[in-house]
Tab-separated table of N, CA and C in Angstrom:
chain	number	residue	atom	x	y	z
A	30	UNK	N	12.890	13.310	-3.323
A	30	UNK	CA	12.848	14.222	-2.193
A	30	UNK	C	11.542	14.042	-1.429
A	31	UNK	N	11.513	14.562	-0.210
A	31	UNK	CA	10.319	14.453	0.620
A	31	UNK	C	9.153	15.204	-0.025
A	32	UNK	N	9.422	16.374	-0.560
A	32	UNK	CA	8.379	17.177	-1.205
A	32	UNK	C	7.759	16.397	-2.364
A	33	UNK	N	8.585	15.748	-3.167
A	33	UNK	CA	8.097	14.949	-4.298
A	33	UNK	C	7.250	13.774	-3.794
A	34	UNK	N	7.694	13.141	-2.727
A	34	UNK	CA	6.952	12.021	-2.147
A	34	UNK	C	5.568	12.471	-1.682
A	35	UNK	N	5.501	13.620	-1.021
A	35	UNK	CA	4.217	14.146	-0.548
A	35	UNK	C	3.302	14.432	-1.732
A	36	UNK	N	3.838	15.030	-2.780
A	36	UNK	CA	3.028	15.329	-3.968
A	36	UNK	C	2.519	14.050	-4.629
A	37	UNK	N	3.361	13.010	-4.669
A	37	UNK	CA	2.947	11.729	-5.257
A	37	UNK	C	1.839	11.073	-4.448
A	38	UNK	N	1.782	11.350	-3.156
A	38	UNK	CA	0.762	10.726	-2.301
A	38	UNK	C	-0.624	11.284	-2.584
A	39	UNK	N	-0.682	12.427	-3.275
A	39	UNK	CA	-1.969	13.027	-3.584
A	39	UNK	C	-2.500	13.884	-2.449
A	40	UNK	N	-1.727	14.035	-1.373
A	40	UNK	CA	-2.171	14.836	-0.242
A	40	UNK	C	-2.179	16.310	-0.615
A	41	UNK	N	-3.252	16.996	-0.243
A	41	UNK	CA	-3.367	18.425	-0.512
A	41	UNK	C	-2.987	19.198	0.747
A	42	UNK	N	-1.801	18.884	1.274
A	42	UNK	CA	-1.298	19.472	2.508
A	42	UNK	C	0.148	19.866	2.254
A	43	UNK	N	0.573	21.010	2.786
A	43	UNK	CA	1.966	21.403	2.590
A	43	UNK	C	2.936	20.362	3.158
A	44	UNK	N	4.001	20.051	2.431
A	44	UNK	CA	4.970	19.053	2.899
A	44	UNK	C	5.516	19.351	4.296
A	45	UNK	N	5.704	20.630	4.623
A	45	UNK	CA	6.202	20.994	5.952
A	45	UNK	C	5.253	20.571	7.055
A	46	UNK	N	3.959	20.695	6.809
A	46	UNK	CA	2.959	20.281	7.802
A	46	UNK	C	2.980	18.775	8.006
A	47	UNK	N	3.121	18.043	6.914
A	47	UNK	CA	3.189	16.579	7.012
A	47	UNK	C	4.449	16.173	7.763
A	48	UNK	N	5.572	16.813	7.449
A	48	UNK	CA	6.818	16.503	8.141
A	48	UNK	C	6.694	16.798	9.629
A	49	UNK	N	6.120	17.945	9.982
A	49	UNK	CA	5.936	18.291	11.394
A	49	UNK	C	5.108	17.231	12.120
A	50	UNK	N	4.054	16.757	11.461
A	50	UNK	CA	3.194	15.736	12.073
A	50	UNK	C	3.932	14.405	12.210
A	51	UNK	N	4.707	14.029	11.199
A	51	UNK	CA	5.494	12.793	11.270
A	51	UNK	C	6.502	12.857	12.425
A	52	UNK	N	7.129	14.003	12.594
A	52	UNK	CA	8.110	14.169	13.674
A	52	UNK	C	7.412	14.178	15.031
A	53	UNK	N	6.313	14.907	15.173
A	53	UNK	CA	5.628	14.990	16.468
A	53	UNK	C	4.996	13.661	16.877
A	54	UNK	N	4.649	12.825	15.909
A	54	UNK	CA	4.058	11.514	16.233
A	54	UNK	C	5.119	10.437	16.433
A	55	UNK	N	6.406	10.801	16.274
A	55	UNK	CA	7.479	9.832	16.473
A	55	UNK	C	7.713	8.922	15.286
A	56	UNK	N	7.137	9.270	14.140
A	56	UNK	CA	7.286	8.446	12.945
A	56	UNK	C	8.586	8.725	12.197
A	57	UNK	N	9.099	9.949	12.332
A	57	UNK	CA	10.294	10.340	11.582
A	57	UNK	C	11.095	11.343	12.405
A	58	UNK	N	12.343	11.532	11.979
A	58	UNK	CA	13.156	12.586	12.594
A	58	UNK	C	14.010	13.218	11.502
A	59	UNK	N	14.349	14.487	11.734
A	59	UNK	CA	15.191	15.210	10.790
A	59	UNK	C	16.633	15.047	11.246
A	60	UNK	N	17.489	14.590	10.342
A	60	UNK	CA	18.900	14.367	10.661
A	60	UNK	C	19.688	15.670	10.531
A	61	UNK	N	20.876	15.690	11.108
A	61	UNK	CA	21.728	16.887	11.076
A	61	UNK	C	22.081	17.301	9.650
A	62	UNK	N	22.159	16.323	8.749
A	62	UNK	CA	22.515	16.632	7.358
A	62	UNK	C	21.306	17.114	6.541
A	63	UNK	N	20.144	17.283	7.209
A	63	UNK	CA	18.949	17.783	6.536
A	63	UNK	C	18.044	16.702	5.981
A	64	UNK	N	18.532	15.468	5.962
A	64	UNK	CA	17.708	14.366	5.465
A	64	UNK	C	16.702	13.945	6.537
A	65	UNK	N	15.695	13.190	6.105
A	65	UNK	CA	14.648	12.722	6.996
A	65	UNK	C	14.796	11.221	7.157
A	66	UNK	N	14.732	10.755	8.386
A	66	UNK	CA	14.842	9.326	8.673
A	66	UNK	C	13.498	8.810	9.163
A	67	UNK	N	12.981	7.786	8.499
A	67	UNK	CA	11.740	7.145	8.909
A	67	UNK	C	12.041	6.226	10.083
A	68	UNK	N	11.338	6.395	11.207
A	68	UNK	CA	11.600	5.614	12.405
A	68	UNK	C	10.671	4.410	12.535
A	69	UNK	N	9.479	4.497	11.954
A	69	UNK	CA	8.497	3.418	12.028
A	69	UNK	C	7.867	3.245	10.650
A	70	UNK	N	7.476	2.014	10.329
A	70	UNK	CA	6.864	1.765	9.019
A	70	UNK	C	5.339	1.803	9.076
A	71	UNK	N	4.774	1.919	10.279
A	71	UNK	CA	3.317	2.013	10.400
A	71	UNK	C	2.977	2.869	11.610
A	72	UNK	N	1.789	3.456	11.579
A	72	UNK	CA	1.366	4.369	12.639
A	72	UNK	C	0.392	3.682	13.571
A	73	UNK	N	0.712	3.686	14.864
A	73	UNK	CA	-0.188	3.212	15.912
A	73	UNK	C	-0.292	4.348	16.924
A	74	UNK	N	-1.481	4.910	17.122
A	74	UNK	CA	-1.623	6.037	18.045
A	74	UNK	C	-1.208	5.664	19.467
A	75	UNK	N	-0.765	6.679	20.218
A	75	UNK	CA	-0.410	6.480	21.621
A	75	UNK	C	-1.617	6.018	22.415
A	76	UNK	N	-1.336	5.455	23.581
A	76	UNK	CA	-2.358	4.927	24.477
A	76	UNK	C	-3.439	5.969	24.795
A	77	UNK	N	-3.041	7.211	24.962
A	77	UNK	CA	-3.962	8.283	25.357
A	77	UNK	C	-4.679	8.910	24.160
A	78	UNK	N	-4.295	8.571	22.942
A	78	UNK	CA	-4.758	9.250	21.746
A	78	UNK	C	-6.215	8.910	21.416
A	79	UNK	N	-7.040	9.945	21.257
A	79	UNK	CA	-8.456	9.785	20.918
A	79	UNK	C	-8.623	9.168	19.538
A	80	UNK	N	-7.613	9.315	18.682
A	80	UNK	CA	-7.673	8.792	17.321
A	80	UNK	C	-7.905	7.278	17.307
A	81	UNK	N	-7.533	6.592	18.380
A	81	UNK	CA	-7.750	5.143	18.451
A	81	UNK	C	-9.228	4.802	18.309
A	82	UNK	N	-10.111	5.648	18.825
A	82	UNK	CA	-11.545	5.380	18.722
A	82	UNK	C	-12.015	5.475	17.274
A	83	UNK	N	-11.466	6.408	16.537
A	83	UNK	CA	-11.805	6.533	15.123
A	83	UNK	C	-11.332	5.304	14.362
A	84	UNK	N	-10.107	4.864	14.640
A	84	UNK	CA	-9.563	3.673	13.988
A	84	UNK	C	-10.419	2.455	14.342
A	85	UNK	N	-10.806	2.345	15.611
A	85	UNK	CA	-11.643	1.229	16.058
A	85	UNK	C	-12.940	1.192	15.255
A	86	UNK	N	-13.598	2.342	15.136
A	86	UNK	CA	-14.863	2.391	14.407
A	86	UNK	C	-14.710	2.009	12.952
A	87	UNK	N	-13.643	2.482	12.318
A	87	UNK	CA	-13.406	2.175	10.911
A	87	UNK	C	-13.100	0.696	10.719
A	88	UNK	N	-12.230	0.141	11.546
A	88	UNK	CA	-11.845	-1.269	11.399
A	88	UNK	C	-13.034	-2.191	11.641
A	89	UNK	N	-13.794	-1.929	12.698
A	89	UNK	CA	-14.959	-2.765	13.000
A	89	UNK	C	-15.971	-2.679	11.863
A	90	UNK	N	-16.197	-1.478	11.370
A	90	UNK	CA	-17.142	-1.285	10.266
A	90	UNK	C	-16.720	-2.064	9.021
A	91	UNK	N	-15.440	-1.983	8.671
A	91	UNK	CA	-14.943	-2.702	7.493
A	91	UNK	C	-15.090	-4.212	7.668
A	92	UNK	N	-14.781	-4.723	8.855
A	92	UNK	CA	-14.909	-6.163	9.103
A	92	UNK	C	-16.368	-6.611	9.022
A	93	UNK	N	-17.254	-5.844	9.633
A	93	UNK	CA	-18.678	-6.203	9.604
A	93	UNK	C	-19.222	-6.175	8.176
A	94	UNK	N	-18.819	-5.174	7.387
A	94	UNK	CA	-19.258	-5.109	5.987
A	94	UNK	C	-18.767	-6.336	5.208
A	95	UNK	N	-17.535	-6.763	5.470
A	95	UNK	CA	-16.995	-7.948	4.794
A	95	UNK	C	-17.773	-9.197	5.188
A	96	UNK	N	-18.012	-9.367	6.477
A	96	UNK	CA	-18.760	-10.535	6.951
A	96	UNK	C	-20.170	-10.526	6.360
A	97	UNK	N	-20.821	-9.369	6.396
A	97	UNK	CA	-22.175	-9.255	5.849
A	97	UNK	C	-22.186	-9.600	4.357
A	98	UNK	N	-21.239	-9.049	3.613
A	98	UNK	CA	-21.148	-9.342	2.176
A	98	UNK	C	-20.998	-10.847	1.948
A	99	UNK	N	-20.123	-11.479	2.711
A	99	UNK	CA	-19.856	-12.904	2.521
A	99	UNK	C	-21.034	-13.790	2.908
A	100	UNK	N	-21.876	-13.311	3.794
A	100	UNK	CA	-23.066	-14.078	4.180
A	100	UNK	C	-24.086	-14.086	3.053
A	101	UNK	N	-24.243	-12.952	2.373
A	101	UNK	CA	-25.324	-12.833	1.389
A	101	UNK	C	-24.895	-13.056	-0.065
A	102	UNK	N	-23.596	-13.059	-0.334
A	102	UNK	CA	-23.145	-13.145	-1.735
A	102	UNK	C	-23.051	-14.594	-2.216
A	103	UNK	N	-22.923	-14.733	-3.527
A	103	UNK	CA	-22.617	-16.029	-4.108
A	103	UNK	C	-21.171	-16.383	-3.749
A	104	UNK	N	-20.863	-17.650	-3.647
A	104	UNK	CA	-19.535	-18.101	-3.225
A	104	UNK	C	-18.414	-17.476	-4.035
A	105	UNK	N	-18.595	-17.385	-5.343
A	105	UNK	CA	-17.524	-16.852	-6.192
A	105	UNK	C	-17.310	-15.340	-6.004
A	106	UNK	N	-18.237	-14.658	-5.344
A	106	UNK	CA	-18.109	-13.219	-5.106
A	106	UNK	C	-17.655	-12.886	-3.685
A	107	UNK	N	-17.301	-13.904	-2.902
A	107	UNK	CA	-16.906	-13.675	-1.507
A	107	UNK	C	-15.598	-12.878	-1.426
A	108	UNK	N	-15.511	-12.024	-0.416
A	108	UNK	CA	-14.295	-11.268	-0.150
A	108	UNK	C	-13.356	-12.104	0.717
A	109	UNK	N	-12.096	-11.744	0.730
A	109	UNK	CA	-11.100	-12.480	1.512
A	109	UNK	C	-11.396	-12.302	3.001
A	110	UNK	N	-11.574	-13.419	3.700
A	110	UNK	CA	-11.838	-13.412	5.142
A	110	UNK	C	-11.285	-14.710	5.706
A	111	UNK	N	-10.167	-14.637	6.392
A	111	UNK	CA	-9.515	-15.829	6.918
A	111	UNK	C	-9.059	-15.586	8.348
A	112	UNK	N	-8.791	-16.675	9.063
A	112	UNK	CA	-8.293	-16.570	10.427
A	112	UNK	C	-7.367	-17.747	10.695
A	113	UNK	N	-6.223	-17.469	11.301
A	113	UNK	CA	-5.324	-18.516	11.786
A	113	UNK	C	-5.436	-18.502	13.304
A	114	UNK	N	-5.652	-19.664	13.915
A	114	UNK	CA	-5.844	-19.702	15.362
A	114	UNK	C	-5.376	-21.038	15.921
A	115	UNK	N	-4.725	-20.974	17.061
A	115	UNK	CA	-4.307	-22.167	17.802
A	115	UNK	C	-4.760	-22.005	19.243
A	116	UNK	N	-5.148	-23.083	19.888
A	116	UNK	CA	-5.785	-22.980	21.202
A	116	UNK	C	-5.026	-23.688	22.324
A	117	UNK	N	-3.739	-23.978	22.119
A	117	UNK	CA	-2.985	-24.629	23.195
A	117	UNK	C	-1.554	-24.071	23.242
A	118	UNK	N	-1.448	-22.737	23.208
A	118	UNK	CA	-0.148	-22.068	23.230
A	118	UNK	C	0.149	-21.652	24.669
A	119	UNK	N	1.302	-22.048	25.204
A	119	UNK	CA	1.644	-21.651	26.573
A	119	UNK	C	1.887	-20.144	26.678
A	120	UNK	N	1.528	-19.558	27.838
A	120	UNK	CA	1.735	-18.125	28.070
A	120	UNK	C	3.196	-17.738	27.858
A	121	UNK	N	4.114	-18.638	28.211
A	121	UNK	CA	5.544	-18.345	28.088
A	121	UNK	C	5.969	-18.103	26.642
A	122	UNK	N	5.188	-18.560	25.692
A	122	UNK	CA	5.522	-18.408	24.269
A	122	UNK	C	4.989	-17.113	23.659
A	123	UNK	N	4.083	-16.419	24.355
A	123	UNK	CA	3.374	-15.293	23.751
A	123	UNK	C	4.286	-14.186	23.241
A	124	UNK	N	5.222	-13.715	24.040
A	124	UNK	CA	6.072	-12.587	23.620
A	124	UNK	C	6.880	-12.939	22.375
A	125	UNK	N	7.485	-14.130	22.353
A	125	UNK	CA	8.257	-14.556	21.174
A	125	UNK	C	7.345	-14.693	19.963
A	126	UNK	N	6.188	-15.310	20.169
A	126	UNK	CA	5.250	-15.517	19.068
A	126	UNK	C	4.731	-14.179	18.537
A	127	UNK	N	4.345	-13.279	19.437
A	127	UNK	CA	3.865	-11.958	19.016
A	127	UNK	C	4.917	-11.257	18.169
A	128	UNK	N	6.153	-11.274	18.606
A	128	UNK	CA	7.219	-10.596	17.873
A	128	UNK	C	7.360	-11.154	16.455
A	129	UNK	N	7.341	-12.483	16.327
A	129	UNK	CA	7.465	-13.109	15.002
A	129	UNK	C	6.250	-12.811	14.122
A	130	UNK	N	5.060	-12.963	14.711
A	130	UNK	CA	3.828	-12.743	13.949
A	130	UNK	C	3.714	-11.284	13.514
A	131	UNK	N	4.032	-10.338	14.408
A	131	UNK	CA	3.958	-8.922	14.065
A	131	UNK	C	4.896	-8.603	12.906
A	132	UNK	N	6.089	-9.168	12.934
A	132	UNK	CA	7.072	-8.916	11.872
A	132	UNK	C	6.551	-9.453	10.533
A	133	UNK	N	6.061	-10.677	10.538
A	133	UNK	CA	5.542	-11.296	9.309
A	133	UNK	C	4.333	-10.516	8.785
A	134	UNK	N	3.410	-10.155	9.685
A	134	UNK	CA	2.200	-9.435	9.277
A	134	UNK	C	2.548	-8.051	8.732
A	135	UNK	N	3.479	-7.359	9.380
A	135	UNK	CA	3.864	-6.029	8.909
A	135	UNK	C	4.496	-6.105	7.524
A	136	UNK	N	5.371	-7.096	7.307
A	136	UNK	CA	5.986	-7.263	5.996
A	136	UNK	C	4.929	-7.572	4.932
A	137	UNK	N	3.964	-8.416	5.292
A	137	UNK	CA	2.890	-8.743	4.349
A	137	UNK	C	2.061	-7.507	4.017
A	138	UNK	N	1.735	-6.700	5.023
A	138	UNK	CA	0.940	-5.498	4.770
A	138	UNK	C	1.690	-4.482	3.911
A	139	UNK	N	2.995	-4.380	4.095
A	139	UNK	CA	3.781	-3.494	3.236
A	139	UNK	C	3.714	-3.979	1.789
A	140	UNK	N	3.885	-5.282	1.570
A	140	UNK	CA	3.795	-5.850	0.213
A	140	UNK	C	2.407	-5.621	-0.388
A	141	UNK	N	1.372	-5.847	0.418
A	141	UNK	CA	-0.007	-5.677	-0.052
A	141	UNK	C	-0.268	-4.211	-0.389
A	142	UNK	N	0.208	-3.308	0.465
A	142	UNK	CA	0.038	-1.877	0.220
A	142	UNK	C	0.714	-1.469	-1.088
A	143	UNK	N	1.915	-1.968	-1.323
A	143	UNK	CA	2.619	-1.656	-2.574
A	143	UNK	C	1.845	-2.179	-3.779
A	144	UNK	N	1.262	-3.356	-3.650
A	144	UNK	CA	0.478	-3.932	-4.747
A	144	UNK	C	-0.787	-3.111	-5.002
A	145	UNK	N	-1.474	-2.715	-3.934
A	145	UNK	CA	-2.690	-1.919	-4.089
A	145	UNK	C	-2.377	-0.554	-4.695
A	146	UNK	N	-1.242	0.027	-4.324
A	146	UNK	CA	-0.852	1.343	-4.847
A	146	UNK	C	-0.710	1.327	-6.368
A	147	UNK	N	-0.353	0.178	-6.920
A	147	UNK	CA	-0.212	0.068	-8.378
A	147	UNK	C	-1.535	0.321	-9.098
A	148	UNK	N	-2.666	0.110	-8.407
A	148	UNK	CA	-3.990	0.293	-9.012
A	148	UNK	C	-4.690	1.552	-8.530
A	149	UNK	N	-4.026	2.355	-7.715
A	149	UNK	CA	-4.629	3.559	-7.155
A	149	UNK	C	-4.249	4.782	-7.994
A	150	UNK	N	-5.256	5.532	-8.404
A	150	UNK	CA	-4.993	6.697	-9.257
A	150	UNK	C	-4.166	7.776	-8.559
A	151	UNK	N	-4.262	7.895	-7.227
A	151	UNK	CA	-3.454	8.886	-6.518
A	151	UNK	C	-1.980	8.496	-6.513
A	152	UNK	N	-1.688	7.213	-6.515
A	152	UNK	CA	-0.304	6.730	-6.467
A	152	UNK	C	0.252	6.409	-7.849
A	153	UNK	N	-0.625	6.222	-8.838
A	153	UNK	CA	-0.183	5.811	-10.168
A	153	UNK	C	-0.992	6.576	-11.218
A	154	UNK	N	-0.384	7.594	-11.774
A	154	UNK	CA	-1.103	8.454	-12.723
A	154	UNK	C	-1.460	7.747	-14.029
A	155	UNK	N	-0.897	6.570	-14.293
A	155	UNK	CA	-1.203	5.827	-15.517
A	155	UNK	C	-2.519	5.064	-15.413
A	156	UNK	N	-3.099	4.986	-14.223
A	156	UNK	CA	-4.351	4.246	-14.023
A	156	UNK	C	-5.522	5.126	-14.443
A	157	UNK	N	-6.418	4.542	-15.216
A	157	UNK	CA	-7.603	5.251	-15.684
A	157	UNK	C	-8.799	4.347	-15.448
A	158	UNK	N	-9.974	4.899	-15.435
A	158	UNK	CA	-11.171	4.082	-15.275
A	158	UNK	C	-12.266	4.858	-14.581
A	159	UNK	N	-13.431	4.239	-14.499
A	159	UNK	CA	-14.605	4.898	-13.929
A	159	UNK	C	-14.789	4.511	-12.471
A	160	UNK	N	-15.460	5.364	-11.734
A	160	UNK	CA	-15.806	5.097	-10.351
A	160	UNK	C	-14.627	5.304	-9.407
A	161	UNK	N	-14.941	5.216	-8.135
A	161	UNK	CA	-13.916	5.383	-7.112
A	161	UNK	C	-14.205	4.392	-5.992
A	162	UNK	N	-13.310	3.428	-5.821
A	162	UNK	CA	-13.476	2.386	-4.815
A	162	UNK	C	-12.361	2.478	-3.772
A	163	UNK	N	-12.720	2.180	-2.554
A	163	UNK	CA	-11.723	2.046	-1.492
A	163	UNK	C	-11.498	0.551	-1.303
A	164	UNK	N	-10.232	0.138	-1.253
A	164	UNK	CA	-9.915	-1.275	-1.036
A	164	UNK	C	-8.929	-1.378	0.118
A	165	UNK	N	-8.928	-2.504	0.786
A	165	UNK	CA	-7.994	-2.686	1.880
A	165	UNK	C	-8.006	-4.125	2.362
A	166	UNK	N	-7.038	-4.427	3.166
A	166	UNK	CA	-6.963	-5.723	3.830
A	166	UNK	C	-6.525	-5.437	5.251
A	167	UNK	N	-7.325	-5.831	6.221
A	167	UNK	CA	-7.007	-5.579	7.620
A	167	UNK	C	-6.565	-6.852	8.320
A	168	UNK	N	-5.650	-6.702	9.253
A	168	UNK	CA	-5.195	-7.832	10.071
A	168	UNK	C	-5.210	-7.406	11.525
A	169	UNK	N	-5.488	-8.328	12.414
A	169	UNK	CA	-5.366	-8.029	13.829
A	169	UNK	C	-4.913	-9.286	14.561
A	170	UNK	N	-4.236	-9.070	15.661
A	170	UNK	CA	-3.731	-10.165	16.479
A	170	UNK	C	-4.591	-10.253	17.728
A	171	UNK	N	-4.821	-11.449	18.203
A	171	UNK	CA	-5.522	-11.608	19.471
A	171	UNK	C	-4.936	-12.775	20.234
A	172	UNK	N	-5.017	-12.685	21.545
A	172	UNK	CA	-4.741	-13.841	22.395
A	172	UNK	C	-5.690	-13.765	23.581
A	173	UNK	N	-6.215	-14.887	23.947
A	173	UNK	CA	-7.196	-14.986	25.026
A	173	UNK	C	-6.859	-16.180	25.895
A	174	UNK	N	-6.973	-15.975	27.196
A	174	UNK	CA	-6.786	-17.105	28.097
A	174	UNK	C	-8.066	-17.937	28.080
A	175	UNK	N	-7.900	-19.246	27.996
A	175	UNK	CA	-9.071	-20.126	27.966
A	175	UNK	C	-8.978	-21.134	29.103
A	176	UNK	N	-10.108	-21.558	29.540
A	176	UNK	CA	-10.186	-22.596	30.566
A	176	UNK	C	-10.141	-23.952	29.873
A	177	UNK	N	-9.575	-24.940	30.511
A	177	UNK	CA	-9.486	-26.270	29.915
A	177	UNK	C	-10.848	-26.819	29.542
A	178	UNK	N	-11.890	-26.395	30.272
A	178	UNK	CA	-13.229	-26.923	30.009
A	178	UNK	C	-13.940	-26.172	28.882
A	179	UNK	N	-13.356	-25.048	28.427
A	179	UNK	CA	-14.007	-24.265	27.365
A	179	UNK	C	-13.978	-25.011	26.037
A	180	UNK	N	-15.092	-24.927	25.333
A	180	UNK	CA	-15.180	-25.481	23.994
A	180	UNK	C	-14.694	-24.411	23.028
A	181	UNK	N	-13.647	-24.656	22.284
A	181	UNK	CA	-13.067	-23.667	21.398
A	181	UNK	C	-13.690	-23.776	20.013
A	182	UNK	N	-14.188	-22.631	19.532
A	182	UNK	CA	-14.766	-22.574	18.184
A	182	UNK	C	-13.657	-22.279	17.204
A	183	UNK	N	-13.314	-23.244	16.366
A	183	UNK	CA	-12.259	-23.078	15.376
A	183	UNK	C	-12.900	-22.617	14.145
């Protein structure tokens, strides 16, 4: 049930409040039979939403911390930091490519999230241990128009 799912998430918020927020953000809807239908698998704030600035600050901070760690650490202690990039993609291909890449990335993030949840005490009561760490893997897509004379840093 939805109530059980909310309790498993470790959220200290009434399930009704979470449902109201999911519905108002367009993430879910309540069906006529009383069941809840998930409309989106991830949350992206609306264009006007101030929350985007908070997300921006968090994502940039996490990326900078990873880069900084990788600069100063021993090679065997480096965190995952990779980039796939191509520099001769026609503009006409962007929409098709974005759609495919977004689908693949979203599926990968769902798999990664499920794997991380197995080690999270809020999601898995069988996990025990000392300390409290936040872990994550962030992905972002970019496309930039380049001039033929530009030197591309791969």
